[in-house]
Amino acid sequence: MNHLERDEITMEASVDRGEHHNLVIVSNRLPIVLSKSRKQKWTVNLGSGGLVTALAPVLRDRGGTWVGWPGTAEGDTQEVNTLLQKHNKSIGYKLKPVHLTNSEIENYYKGFSNETIWPLFHDLIDHCKFKPEYWEAYQKVNKKFAAAVKETINDDDFIWIHDYHLISLISYLRKMGVKNKIGFFLHIPFPPTDIYTRLPWREEILDSLLEYDLIGFQTPRDRRNFIISVRTLVDDPEITGKGQVISIKRKSKVLRAGVFPISIDANEFANLAKTPEVRDKTWYLHENFPDQKLLLGVDRLDYTKGIPERLRAYRHAMRTYPELHGKLTFVQVVVPSRRDIYKYDALKMEIERLVSEINGEFSADGWVPIHYMYRSLSRSELSSYYSAAEIAIVTPLKDGMNLVAKEYCASNIEEQGVLILSEFAGTAAQMKTGAILVNPHDTVACAEAIFQAVHMSAEERKTRMRKLRRNIRRYDIFWWVESFLESAFSTDLGSFPVVADYNPLTDSG
Ligand code: GDG
C-alpha cells in the first residue's frame, strides 16, 4: 500500500491512533548496537531492523522513549549511560537503558527467555528447561524493567511492550500503580494448549497476558491457540467479536486481542535492489555461478529454522534428480546467534557435518553443490543474494512470521523468483497463493518442491511473485504500526483493514 492509499484508509475511518499520547516502547534490547574498540573507545550505531525503521519516526514525531537492555556486560553501566545521554539528541528520542548483571543475563535472557519460552512457544518441548532459578530471574528482571518504565513515563503515555522476554512486565507495572494504557506484541508463535500447559508457570504467564489492554499476535493461528488456553485455564472468560480484533472480558477487565502480521519496509528493499552497488554485486554472483540457478537460504543459527531438515531435502533432490547436478547451487547463509547456548553449538556442528557430507557426495569439476557461509552479511550483500537467487527456500519448523521470506520477495524487482515456504511460518498465512508451500519435515515433498521451482515457467513465476509482492507492499511495516496503534485507541472492534488470503492450514480465525 502506498502512502496515498494508507491516507485514504485513515480518512475513511477517521481513526484515532493516539496521536496525542507519547509512546514508550519497551523491548529486551535497545535498538542500538554498542561496540568497544581495542582502545576501549565506544561506538553507537542505530539498529537497522524493520522494527526500528517503523517505530523511530513515530517516536520522533510524538516524542517518546525506548526502554531496553543495551546488550553490554556488567561493569559498563556508567560509561553506557553517559554515552546514551549524548546520543538521545541525535537519535531524536530518548533511550533508557536497563542494565543486567551477568547472572541475570544467564538466567533471565539465556535461561527463561531462550531455554524455556522460546522452545516451548515453538512447540519444541524437548529443548525446554523448566528451572525455578530461571523463573525467579525472569520475574526479577521484569520487575527491574517495570521500575525503569515507571521512572520514565507520564500519565498519558501509551506503553508498547515487545516480545516474550517481558510478558510479566505489566503485572509489576500495575502493582506499582501504573494506570496507563499498555499494549503487548508477541513476535513469536503462541503454542497449542497441550504444549502451553507443560509450563509450570502457565497461570502466572496467562494472568499477565490478560492484564494488557491490547495484545497483538502474528497470525490467527496464534490468537486461536491463546484463546483456547484462556478458555481452558481461566474461569468464565467472555469472548466477543470476530475479525482482526476481538475482545476478551474477564471479571471487569477487557483485553483486546488482535492479529497484526509484522512486515518490512518493502519499498526500502526494492530500492536497495536497484542501487548500482547491489546491481554490480548481483552481476558478479551470476558470473561466479555460470549456467546455474541459485537456491538461497538465510537464517539465524536456530533450531526452529529447520536448516538440517532443509539440507536433507536438498540431498534428496540431488539423489533423485541427477539432472540438477551442476545446474543448481544451494547458497546457505547462517547468521551466528545466541553463541553460548549449548544447543546452538550442537546445531552448528550438525549443519556443518551435513554440508560437508553433501558436498563430498556430489561435488564435481567446476561445481560444489552447497556454498555455505557462517557469518552476517552487510545489507547490500544480503540484497544482492536476494536479487541473484532464482529460488528462496524458507522452511522453519515453526516461526512467528519470518521476515526473510518477505525481504526476498520485496527485493525481487524482476518478479522472476520462486519462494518455497514452510506451512508453519507465520508468513504462510499471507503468502499461500504465491509461494510453494511445504511441510519442512517432509523430505520428499521438499525435494519435489525444489525440482518444481527449478522448472517453473517464467509466466507462472511472474504471476506468483506479483501476488506476493502486492501483498507485502500493501501490508508493510508502516501498516503494522498504524493498525496496532489504531486498535489500541479505537472504540470499535474489528473495523480495520484485515489481511486477505489466510492459509486454511494455519487459520481458522
Ligand atoms: C523474530 C521471530 C519474526 C538475516 N541475516 C542477515 C540479516 N538478517 C536479518 C533479516 C531479517 C532478520 O535478520 C531475521 O528475521 P526473521 O523474521 O527471519 O527471524 P527472527 O530473527 O527469528 O525474528 C520471527 C521476527 O521476530 C519479527 O517479528 O518474523 O518469526 O522469530 O530481517 O534480514 N541481516 C543482515 N545480514 C545478514 O546476514 N544485515
Coordinates of C-alpha atoms and ligand atoms in Angstrom, one line a residue:
M1 CA 0.0 0.0 0.0
N2 CA 1.4 3.4 -0.9
H3 CA 1.2 6.4 1.4
L4 CA -1.8 7.8 -0.5
E5 CA -3.8 4.6 0.0
R6 CA -2.8 4.5 3.6
D7 CA -4.1 8.0 4.0
E8 CA -7.3 7.1 2.3
I9 CA -7.9 4.4 4.9
T10 CA -7.1 6.9 7.6
M11 CA -9.6 9.4 6.2
E12 CA -12.4 6.8 5.7
A13 CA -12.3 5.5 9.2
S14 CA -11.3 8.9 10.8
V15 CA -9.3 6.8 13.3
D16 CA -7.6 7.7 16.5
R17 CA -4.1 6.3 16.7
G18 CA -3.4 8.1 20.0
E19 CA -1.5 10.8 18.2
H20 CA -1.7 12.9 21.4
H21 CA 0.0 10.3 23.5
N22 CA 3.7 10.0 23.8
L23 CA 4.9 6.5 23.0
V24 CA 7.1 4.4 25.3
I25 CA 8.5 1.3 23.6
V26 CA 9.9 -1.5 25.8
S27 CA 11.9 -4.4 24.3
N28 CA 14.6 -6.7 25.7
R29 CA 17.2 -4.9 23.6
L30 CA 17.6 -1.2 22.8
P31 CA 17.5 -0.5 19.1
I32 CA 21.3 0.2 19.0
V33 CA 24.5 -1.7 18.6
L34 CA 27.2 -0.6 21.0
S35 CA 30.7 -1.7 20.5
K36 CA 34.0 -1.1 22.2
S37 CA 37.3 -0.8 20.2
R38 CA 40.6 -2.3 21.4
K39 CA 41.5 1.1 22.7
Q40 CA 38.3 1.0 24.8
K41 CA 36.5 3.6 22.7
W42 CA 32.8 3.1 22.4
T43 CA 30.8 3.5 19.2
V44 CA 27.0 3.6 18.9
N45 CA 25.1 2.6 15.8
L46 CA 21.4 2.6 15.4
G47 CA 20.0 -0.9 14.7
S48 CA 18.8 -1.5 11.1
G49 CA 15.8 -3.9 11.6
G50 CA 12.3 -3.3 10.4
L51 CA 11.0 -2.5 13.9
V52 CA 13.4 0.4 14.4
T53 CA 12.6 1.7 10.9
A54 CA 8.9 1.7 11.6
L55 CA 8.9 2.9 15.2
A56 CA 11.7 5.6 15.0
P57 CA 9.6 8.1 13.0
V58 CA 6.6 7.6 15.3
L59 CA 8.8 8.1 18.4
R60 CA 10.4 11.2 16.9
D61 CA 7.0 12.7 15.8
R62 CA 5.1 12.1 19.0
G63 CA 8.0 12.2 21.4
G64 CA 8.9 9.1 23.2
T65 CA 11.3 6.8 24.9
W66 CA 12.7 3.3 24.1
V67 CA 13.5 1.3 27.2
G68 CA 15.7 -1.8 26.9
W69 CA 19.0 -3.6 27.7
P70 CA 21.9 -2.1 25.8
G71 CA 23.4 -5.5 25.3
T72 CA 26.5 -4.7 27.3
A73 CA 28.0 -6.7 30.1
E74 CA 28.0 -5.9 33.9
G75 CA 30.5 -3.2 34.7
D76 CA 30.0 -0.9 31.7
T77 CA 26.9 0.8 33.3
Q78 CA 28.2 4.3 33.9
E79 CA 30.0 4.7 30.6
V80 CA 27.0 3.4 28.7
N81 CA 24.6 5.8 30.5
T82 CA 26.8 8.8 29.6
L83 CA 27.1 7.6 26.0
L84 CA 23.4 7.1 25.5
Q85 CA 22.6 10.5 27.1
K86 CA 24.9 12.1 24.5
H87 CA 23.1 10.3 21.7
N88 CA 19.5 11.0 22.7
K89 CA 19.5 14.3 20.8
S90 CA 20.9 12.9 17.5
I91 CA 18.6 9.9 17.6
G92 CA 15.6 12.1 18.1
Y93 CA 14.0 10.2 21.0
K94 CA 15.2 9.1 24.4
L95 CA 17.0 5.8 25.1
K96 CA 16.5 4.5 28.6
P97 CA 19.0 1.6 29.4
V98 CA 18.2 -1.2 31.8
H99 CA 21.4 -2.9 32.8
L100 CA 21.6 -6.6 33.5
T101 CA 24.1 -8.4 35.8
N102 CA 25.9 -11.4 34.4
S103 CA 23.7 -13.7 36.5
E104 CA 20.6 -12.0 35.0
I105 CA 21.9 -12.5 31.5
E106 CA 22.5 -16.1 32.3
N107 CA 19.1 -16.9 34.0
Y108 CA 16.6 -14.4 32.6
Y109 CA 17.9 -14.0 29.0
K110 CA 19.7 -17.2 28.1
G111 CA 17.7 -19.2 30.6
F112 CA 14.0 -18.4 30.9
S113 CA 13.6 -16.4 27.7
N114 CA 15.7 -18.6 25.4
E115 CA 15.7 -22.1 27.0
T116 CA 12.2 -22.1 28.3
I117 CA 9.7 -19.8 26.5
W118 CA 11.5 -19.7 23.1
P119 CA 11.4 -23.6 22.6
L120 CA 8.1 -24.0 24.3
F121 CA 6.3 -21.4 22.2
H122 CA 7.9 -23.0 19.0
D123 CA 6.4 -26.4 20.1
L124 CA 9.9 -27.9 20.8
I125 CA 9.2 -29.3 24.2
D126 CA 12.4 -31.5 24.2
H127 CA 14.5 -28.3 24.1
C128 CA 12.8 -26.8 27.2
K129 CA 14.4 -26.4 30.6
F130 CA 12.0 -25.6 33.4
K131 CA 14.3 -24.3 36.1
P132 CA 12.9 -22.4 39.1
E133 CA 16.0 -20.2 39.2
Y134 CA 15.3 -19.2 35.6
W135 CA 11.7 -18.2 36.5
E136 CA 12.9 -16.2 39.6
A137 CA 15.4 -14.3 37.4
Y138 CA 12.7 -13.6 34.8
Q139 CA 10.5 -12.1 37.5
K140 CA 13.3 -10.1 38.9
V141 CA 14.3 -8.6 35.6
N142 CA 10.7 -7.9 34.6
K143 CA 10.4 -6.0 37.8
K144 CA 13.6 -4.2 37.1
F145 CA 12.2 -3.2 33.7
A146 CA 9.0 -2.1 35.3
A147 CA 10.9 0.3 37.7
A148 CA 12.7 1.8 34.7
V149 CA 9.5 2.3 32.7
K150 CA 7.8 3.8 35.7
E151 CA 10.7 6.3 36.1
T152 CA 10.3 7.4 32.5
I153 CA 6.5 7.7 31.9
N154 CA 3.9 10.4 32.2
D155 CA 0.3 9.6 33.0
D156 CA -0.9 9.9 29.4
D157 CA 1.8 7.9 27.6
F158 CA 1.0 4.7 25.7
I159 CA 3.3 1.9 26.7
W160 CA 4.0 -0.7 24.0
I161 CA 5.9 -3.8 25.2
H162 CA 7.5 -6.2 22.8
D163 CA 8.0 -9.9 23.0
Y164 CA 8.4 -13.0 25.1
H165 CA 11.2 -11.7 27.3
L166 CA 8.9 -9.2 29.0
I167 CA 5.4 -10.8 29.4
S168 CA 5.3 -10.3 33.2
L169 CA 6.2 -6.7 33.0
I170 CA 2.6 -5.5 33.1
S171 CA 1.9 -7.2 36.4
Y172 CA 4.7 -5.3 38.1
L173 CA 3.7 -2.0 36.4
R174 CA 0.1 -2.4 37.6
K175 CA 1.4 -3.4 41.1
M176 CA 3.4 -0.2 41.1
G177 CA 0.2 1.8 40.4
V178 CA 0.8 2.5 36.7
K179 CA -2.6 3.1 35.1
N180 CA -1.5 3.9 31.5
K181 CA -2.9 2.1 28.5
I182 CA -0.5 -0.8 27.8
G183 CA -0.1 -2.9 24.6
F184 CA 1.9 -6.1 24.0
F185 CA 3.1 -7.7 20.8
L186 CA 4.2 -11.3 20.7
H187 CA 6.8 -11.7 17.9
I188 CA 6.9 -15.5 18.2
P189 CA 4.1 -18.0 17.9
F190 CA 1.7 -18.9 20.7
P191 CA 1.7 -22.7 21.2
P192 CA -1.3 -25.1 21.2
T193 CA -2.8 -25.6 24.7
D194 CA -1.4 -29.1 25.3
I195 CA 2.1 -27.7 24.8
Y196 CA 1.5 -24.5 26.7
T197 CA 0.1 -26.3 29.7
R198 CA 3.5 -28.0 30.3
L199 CA 4.8 -24.7 31.6
P200 CA 5.0 -24.8 35.4
W201 CA 4.2 -21.1 35.4
R202 CA 1.3 -21.3 32.9
E203 CA -1.2 -19.5 35.2
E204 CA 1.2 -16.6 36.0
I205 CA 2.1 -16.0 32.4
L206 CA -1.5 -16.2 31.2
D207 CA -2.6 -13.9 34.1
S208 CA -0.1 -11.3 32.9
L209 CA -1.1 -11.6 29.3
L210 CA -4.7 -11.0 30.3
E211 CA -3.8 -7.8 32.1
Y212 CA -2.8 -6.0 28.9
D213 CA -5.2 -3.6 27.1
L214 CA -4.3 -4.9 23.7
I215 CA -2.3 -7.9 22.7
G216 CA -1.1 -8.4 19.2
F217 CA -0.4 -11.8 17.6
Q218 CA 1.3 -12.5 14.3
T219 CA -1.4 -14.8 12.9
P220 CA -4.9 -16.0 13.5
R221 CA -3.4 -19.4 14.5
D222 CA -1.5 -17.9 17.4
R223 CA -4.5 -16.0 18.6
R224 CA -6.7 -19.1 18.3
N225 CA -4.2 -21.0 20.4
F226 CA -4.2 -18.3 23.0
I227 CA -7.9 -18.2 23.2
I228 CA -8.2 -22.0 23.7
S229 CA -5.6 -21.7 26.5
V230 CA -7.7 -18.9 28.1
R231 CA -10.9 -21.0 27.8
T232 CA -9.0 -24.0 29.3
L233 CA -7.3 -22.3 32.2
V234 CA -9.4 -19.3 33.1
D235 CA -12.9 -19.2 34.7
D236 CA -15.7 -17.7 32.6
P237 CA -13.9 -15.6 30.0
E238 CA -16.4 -13.7 27.8
I239 CA -15.1 -13.6 24.2
T240 CA -16.8 -11.4 21.7
G241 CA -16.3 -10.1 18.2
K242 CA -14.6 -11.6 15.2
G243 CA -12.1 -10.2 12.6
Q244 CA -8.8 -8.6 13.2
V245 CA -9.5 -7.5 16.8
I246 CA -11.7 -9.3 19.3
S247 CA -12.4 -8.7 22.9
I248 CA -11.9 -11.0 26.0
K249 CA -13.6 -9.9 29.2
R250 CA -12.6 -11.5 32.4
K251 CA -14.1 -10.2 35.7
S252 CA -14.3 -6.5 34.8
K253 CA -11.2 -6.3 32.7
V254 CA -11.4 -6.2 28.9
L255 CA -8.4 -7.2 26.8
R256 CA -8.4 -6.8 23.0
A257 CA -6.7 -9.5 21.1
G258 CA -5.6 -8.7 17.5
V259 CA -3.8 -10.2 14.6
F260 CA -1.1 -8.0 13.2
P261 CA 1.3 -9.8 10.9
I262 CA 4.6 -7.9 11.1
S263 CA 6.3 -6.9 7.9
I264 CA 9.1 -4.9 6.4
D265 CA 9.7 -1.6 4.7
A266 CA 9.0 -3.1 1.3
N267 CA 10.0 0.0 -0.7
E268 CA 13.3 0.2 1.0
F269 CA 14.2 -3.4 0.0
A270 CA 13.0 -2.7 -3.6
N271 CA 15.1 0.5 -3.8
L272 CA 18.1 -1.2 -2.3
A273 CA 18.0 -3.8 -5.0
K274 CA 18.0 -1.1 -7.7
T275 CA 21.2 0.6 -6.4
P276 CA 24.4 0.3 -8.6
E277 CA 26.3 -1.3 -5.8
V278 CA 23.7 -4.1 -5.4
R279 CA 23.3 -4.5 -9.2
D280 CA 27.0 -4.9 -9.6
K281 CA 27.3 -7.5 -6.9
T282 CA 24.3 -9.4 -8.3
W283 CA 26.0 -9.4 -11.7
Y284 CA 29.2 -10.8 -10.1
L285 CA 27.2 -13.5 -8.4
H286 CA 25.8 -14.6 -11.7
E287 CA 29.3 -14.6 -13.2
N288 CA 30.7 -16.7 -10.3
F289 CA 28.0 -19.3 -10.7
P290 CA 27.8 -19.6 -14.5
D291 CA 24.8 -21.6 -16.0
Q292 CA 23.5 -22.3 -12.6
K293 CA 20.4 -21.4 -10.7
L294 CA 20.8 -20.3 -7.1
L295 CA 18.7 -21.7 -4.3
L296 CA 19.1 -19.4 -1.3
G297 CA 18.6 -19.9 2.5
V298 CA 19.2 -17.2 5.0
D299 CA 18.7 -17.9 8.7
R300 CA 19.9 -17.1 12.2
L301 CA 21.5 -20.1 13.6
D302 CA 18.4 -21.6 15.4
Y303 CA 16.9 -25.0 15.7
T304 CA 13.5 -23.5 14.8
K305 CA 14.6 -22.6 11.3
G306 CA 14.8 -26.1 10.0
I307 CA 18.3 -25.9 8.5
P308 CA 19.3 -29.6 8.8
E309 CA 15.9 -30.7 7.5
R310 CA 16.4 -28.4 4.5
L311 CA 19.8 -29.8 3.8
R312 CA 18.4 -33.3 3.9
A313 CA 15.7 -32.3 1.4
Y314 CA 18.4 -30.8 -0.9
R315 CA 20.4 -34.0 -0.6
H316 CA 17.3 -36.0 -1.5
A317 CA 16.7 -33.7 -4.5
M318 CA 20.3 -34.3 -5.7
R319 CA 19.9 -38.1 -5.3
T320 CA 16.5 -38.2 -7.0
Y321 CA 17.1 -35.7 -9.8
P322 CA 20.7 -36.1 -11.2
E323 CA 19.8 -33.6 -13.9
L324 CA 20.1 -30.9 -11.3
H325 CA 23.8 -31.6 -10.8
G326 CA 25.9 -28.7 -12.0
K327 CA 22.7 -26.7 -12.6
L328 CA 21.6 -25.8 -9.1
T329 CA 23.7 -24.4 -6.3
F330 CA 22.4 -24.1 -2.8
V331 CA 23.7 -20.9 -1.0
Q332 CA 23.0 -21.2 2.7
V333 CA 23.8 -18.2 4.9
V334 CA 23.8 -18.9 8.6
V335 CA 24.0 -15.9 10.9
P336 CA 25.7 -16.5 14.2
S337 CA 23.2 -16.2 17.1
R338 CA 23.0 -17.0 20.9
R339 CA 26.5 -18.3 20.6
D340 CA 27.0 -19.5 24.2
I341 CA 23.9 -21.7 24.4
Y342 CA 24.9 -25.4 24.2
K343 CA 22.1 -26.4 21.8
Y344 CA 23.3 -23.9 19.2
D345 CA 26.8 -25.3 19.2
A346 CA 25.4 -28.8 18.6
L347 CA 23.2 -27.4 15.8
K348 CA 26.1 -25.7 14.1
M349 CA 28.1 -29.0 14.1
E350 CA 25.2 -30.9 12.7
I351 CA 24.8 -28.3 9.8
E352 CA 28.4 -28.3 9.0
R353 CA 28.6 -32.1 9.0
L354 CA 25.6 -32.3 6.6
V355 CA 27.1 -29.6 4.3
S356 CA 30.4 -31.4 4.1
E357 CA 28.7 -34.8 3.6
I358 CA 26.6 -33.5 0.7
N359 CA 29.5 -31.6 -0.9
G360 CA 31.6 -34.8 -0.5
E361 CA 28.9 -36.9 -2.2
F362 CA 28.1 -34.7 -5.2
S363 CA 30.9 -32.2 -5.9
A364 CA 32.2 -32.4 -9.4
D365 CA 34.7 -30.5 -11.6
G366 CA 33.6 -26.8 -11.5
W367 CA 30.6 -27.4 -9.2
V368 CA 30.2 -27.5 -5.5
P369 CA 26.5 -28.2 -4.6
I370 CA 26.4 -26.1 -1.3
H371 CA 28.0 -22.7 -0.8
Y372 CA 27.9 -22.3 3.0
M373 CA 28.5 -19.1 4.8
Y374 CA 28.6 -18.8 8.6
R375 CA 28.6 -15.1 9.1
S376 CA 26.5 -12.0 8.9
L377 CA 26.2 -10.2 5.6
S378 CA 26.1 -6.5 5.1
R379 CA 22.7 -5.2 3.9
S380 CA 23.9 -4.7 0.4
E381 CA 25.4 -8.1 0.2
L382 CA 22.2 -9.6 1.5
S383 CA 20.2 -7.7 -1.1
S384 CA 22.5 -9.0 -3.8
Y385 CA 21.9 -12.5 -2.8
Y386 CA 18.1 -11.9 -2.6
S387 CA 18.3 -10.4 -6.1
A388 CA 20.5 -13.1 -7.6
A389 CA 18.7 -16.2 -6.2
E390 CA 16.2 -17.7 -8.6
I391 CA 14.7 -19.6 -5.7
A392 CA 14.5 -18.8 -1.9
I393 CA 13.9 -21.7 0.5
V394 CA 12.4 -20.6 3.8
T395 CA 11.4 -23.7 5.8
P396 CA 11.3 -23.1 9.5
L397 CA 9.7 -25.9 11.7
K398 CA 7.8 -23.0 13.2
D399 CA 8.2 -19.3 13.0
G400 CA 6.3 -16.3 14.3
M401 CA 6.4 -14.6 10.9
N402 CA 9.8 -14.8 9.0
L403 CA 10.9 -11.6 7.5
V404 CA 13.5 -13.2 5.2
A405 CA 10.6 -14.6 3.1
K406 CA 9.1 -11.1 2.8
E407 CA 12.5 -9.4 2.1
Y408 CA 13.3 -11.9 -0.7
C409 CA 10.0 -11.0 -2.5
A410 CA 10.3 -7.3 -1.9
S411 CA 13.9 -7.4 -3.4
N412 CA 12.7 -9.4 -6.4
I413 CA 12.1 -6.5 -8.7
E414 CA 12.3 -8.5 -11.8
E415 CA 9.5 -10.7 -10.4
Q416 CA 11.1 -14.0 -11.6
G417 CA 12.0 -15.6 -8.3
V418 CA 10.2 -18.5 -6.6
L419 CA 9.6 -18.8 -2.9
I420 CA 9.5 -22.2 -1.2
L421 CA 7.9 -21.6 2.1
S422 CA 7.1 -23.7 5.2
E423 CA 3.4 -24.1 6.1
F424 CA 4.5 -23.4 9.7
A425 CA 6.0 -20.0 9.2
G426 CA 3.6 -17.2 10.2
T427 CA 4.2 -15.8 6.7
A428 CA 2.4 -18.7 5.1
A429 CA -0.9 -17.4 6.2
Q430 CA -0.4 -14.4 4.0
M431 CA 1.6 -15.9 1.1
K432 CA -0.1 -19.2 0.4
T433 CA -1.2 -18.3 -3.1
G434 CA 2.1 -17.1 -4.4
A435 CA 4.6 -19.4 -2.7
I436 CA 5.1 -23.2 -3.0
L437 CA 4.1 -24.3 0.5
V438 CA 5.8 -27.3 2.0
N439 CA 5.9 -29.3 5.2
P440 CA 9.6 -28.9 6.3
H441 CA 9.5 -32.4 7.9
D442 CA 8.6 -34.0 4.6
T443 CA 12.0 -34.5 2.9
V444 CA 10.5 -36.0 -0.3
A445 CA 7.9 -33.2 -0.7
C446 CA 10.6 -30.5 -0.1
A447 CA 12.8 -32.1 -2.7
E448 CA 9.9 -32.2 -5.2
A449 CA 9.3 -28.5 -4.4
I450 CA 12.9 -27.7 -5.3
F451 CA 12.5 -29.6 -8.6
Q452 CA 9.2 -27.8 -9.3
A453 CA 10.8 -24.4 -8.6
V454 CA 13.7 -25.1 -10.9
H455 CA 11.3 -26.0 -13.8
M456 CA 8.6 -23.4 -13.2
S457 CA 7.7 -21.5 -16.3
A458 CA 8.6 -17.8 -16.5
E459 CA 4.9 -16.9 -16.7
E460 CA 3.9 -18.8 -13.6
R461 CA 6.9 -17.3 -11.7
K462 CA 5.8 -13.8 -12.6
T463 CA 2.1 -14.4 -11.7
R464 CA 3.1 -15.9 -8.3
M465 CA 5.8 -13.3 -7.4
R466 CA 3.5 -10.4 -8.4
K467 CA 0.8 -11.6 -5.9
L468 CA 3.4 -12.0 -3.2
R469 CA 4.9 -8.5 -3.8
R470 CA 1.5 -6.9 -4.0
N471 CA 0.6 -8.3 -0.6
I472 CA 3.9 -7.3 1.0
R473 CA 3.7 -3.8 -0.3
R474 CA 0.1 -3.4 0.9
Y475 CA 0.7 -4.8 4.4
D476 CA 4.1 -3.3 5.1
I477 CA 5.7 -2.4 8.4
F478 CA 4.0 1.0 8.4
W479 CA 0.6 -0.7 8.1
W480 CA 1.6 -2.9 11.0
V481 CA 2.4 0.0 13.3
E482 CA -0.6 2.0 12.3
S483 CA -3.1 -0.8 12.7
F484 CA -1.7 -1.8 16.1
L485 CA -1.9 1.8 17.4
E486 CA -5.3 2.2 15.8
S487 CA -6.6 -0.9 17.5
A488 CA -5.2 0.4 20.8
F489 CA -7.1 3.6 20.6
S490 CA -10.3 2.9 18.6
T491 CA -13.5 2.2 20.3
D492 CA -14.7 -0.2 17.6
L493 CA -13.8 -3.9 17.3
G494 CA -12.7 -5.5 14.1
S495 CA -13.2 -2.5 11.8
F496 CA -9.6 -2.5 10.5
P497 CA -8.1 -3.4 7.2
V498 CA -7.8 -7.2 7.5
V499 CA -5.1 -9.1 5.8
A500 CA -6.5 -11.3 3.0
D501 CA -5.5 -14.8 1.9
Y502 CA -5.1 -16.6 5.1
N503 CA -4.0 -20.2 4.9
P504 CA -6.6 -22.7 6.0
L505 CA -3.9 -24.9 7.3
T506 CA -2.9 -22.3 9.9
D507 CA -6.0 -20.3 10.2
S508 CA -9.5 -20.6 11.4
G509 CA -9.9 -17.0 12.5
Ligands
GDG1 C1 11.7 -13.0 15.3 C2 10.7 -14.1 15.0 C3 9.6 -12.7 13.3 C4 19.4 -12.3 8.5 N1 20.7 -12.5 8.0 C5 21.3 -11.3 7.9 C6 20.4 -10.3 8.3 N2 19.3 -11.0 8.7 C7 18.0 -10.3 9.1 C8 17.0 -10.5 8.0 C9 15.7 -10.4 8.8 C10 16.1 -10.8 10.2 O1 17.5 -10.9 10.3 C11 15.6 -12.2 10.6 O2 14.2 -12.0 10.8 P1 13.2 -13.3 10.9 O3 11.9 -12.8 10.9 O4 13.5 -14.2 9.7 O5 13.6 -14.1 12.2 P2 14.0 -13.9 13.8 O6 15.3 -13.2 14.0 O7 13.8 -15.2 14.4 O8 12.8 -12.9 14.3 C12 10.2 -14.1 13.6 C13 10.5 -11.6 13.8 O9 11.0 -11.7 15.1 C14 9.8 -10.2 13.7 O10 8.6 -10.2 14.4 O11 9.3 -12.6 12.0 O12 9.3 -15.1 13.4 O13 11.4 -15.4 15.3 O14 15.3 -9.0 8.9 O15 17.2 -9.5 7.0 N3 20.6 -9.0 8.2 C15 21.9 -8.7 7.8 N4 22.8 -9.6 7.4 C16 22.6 -10.9 7.5 O16 23.4 -11.7 7.2 N5 22.2 -7.4 7.7

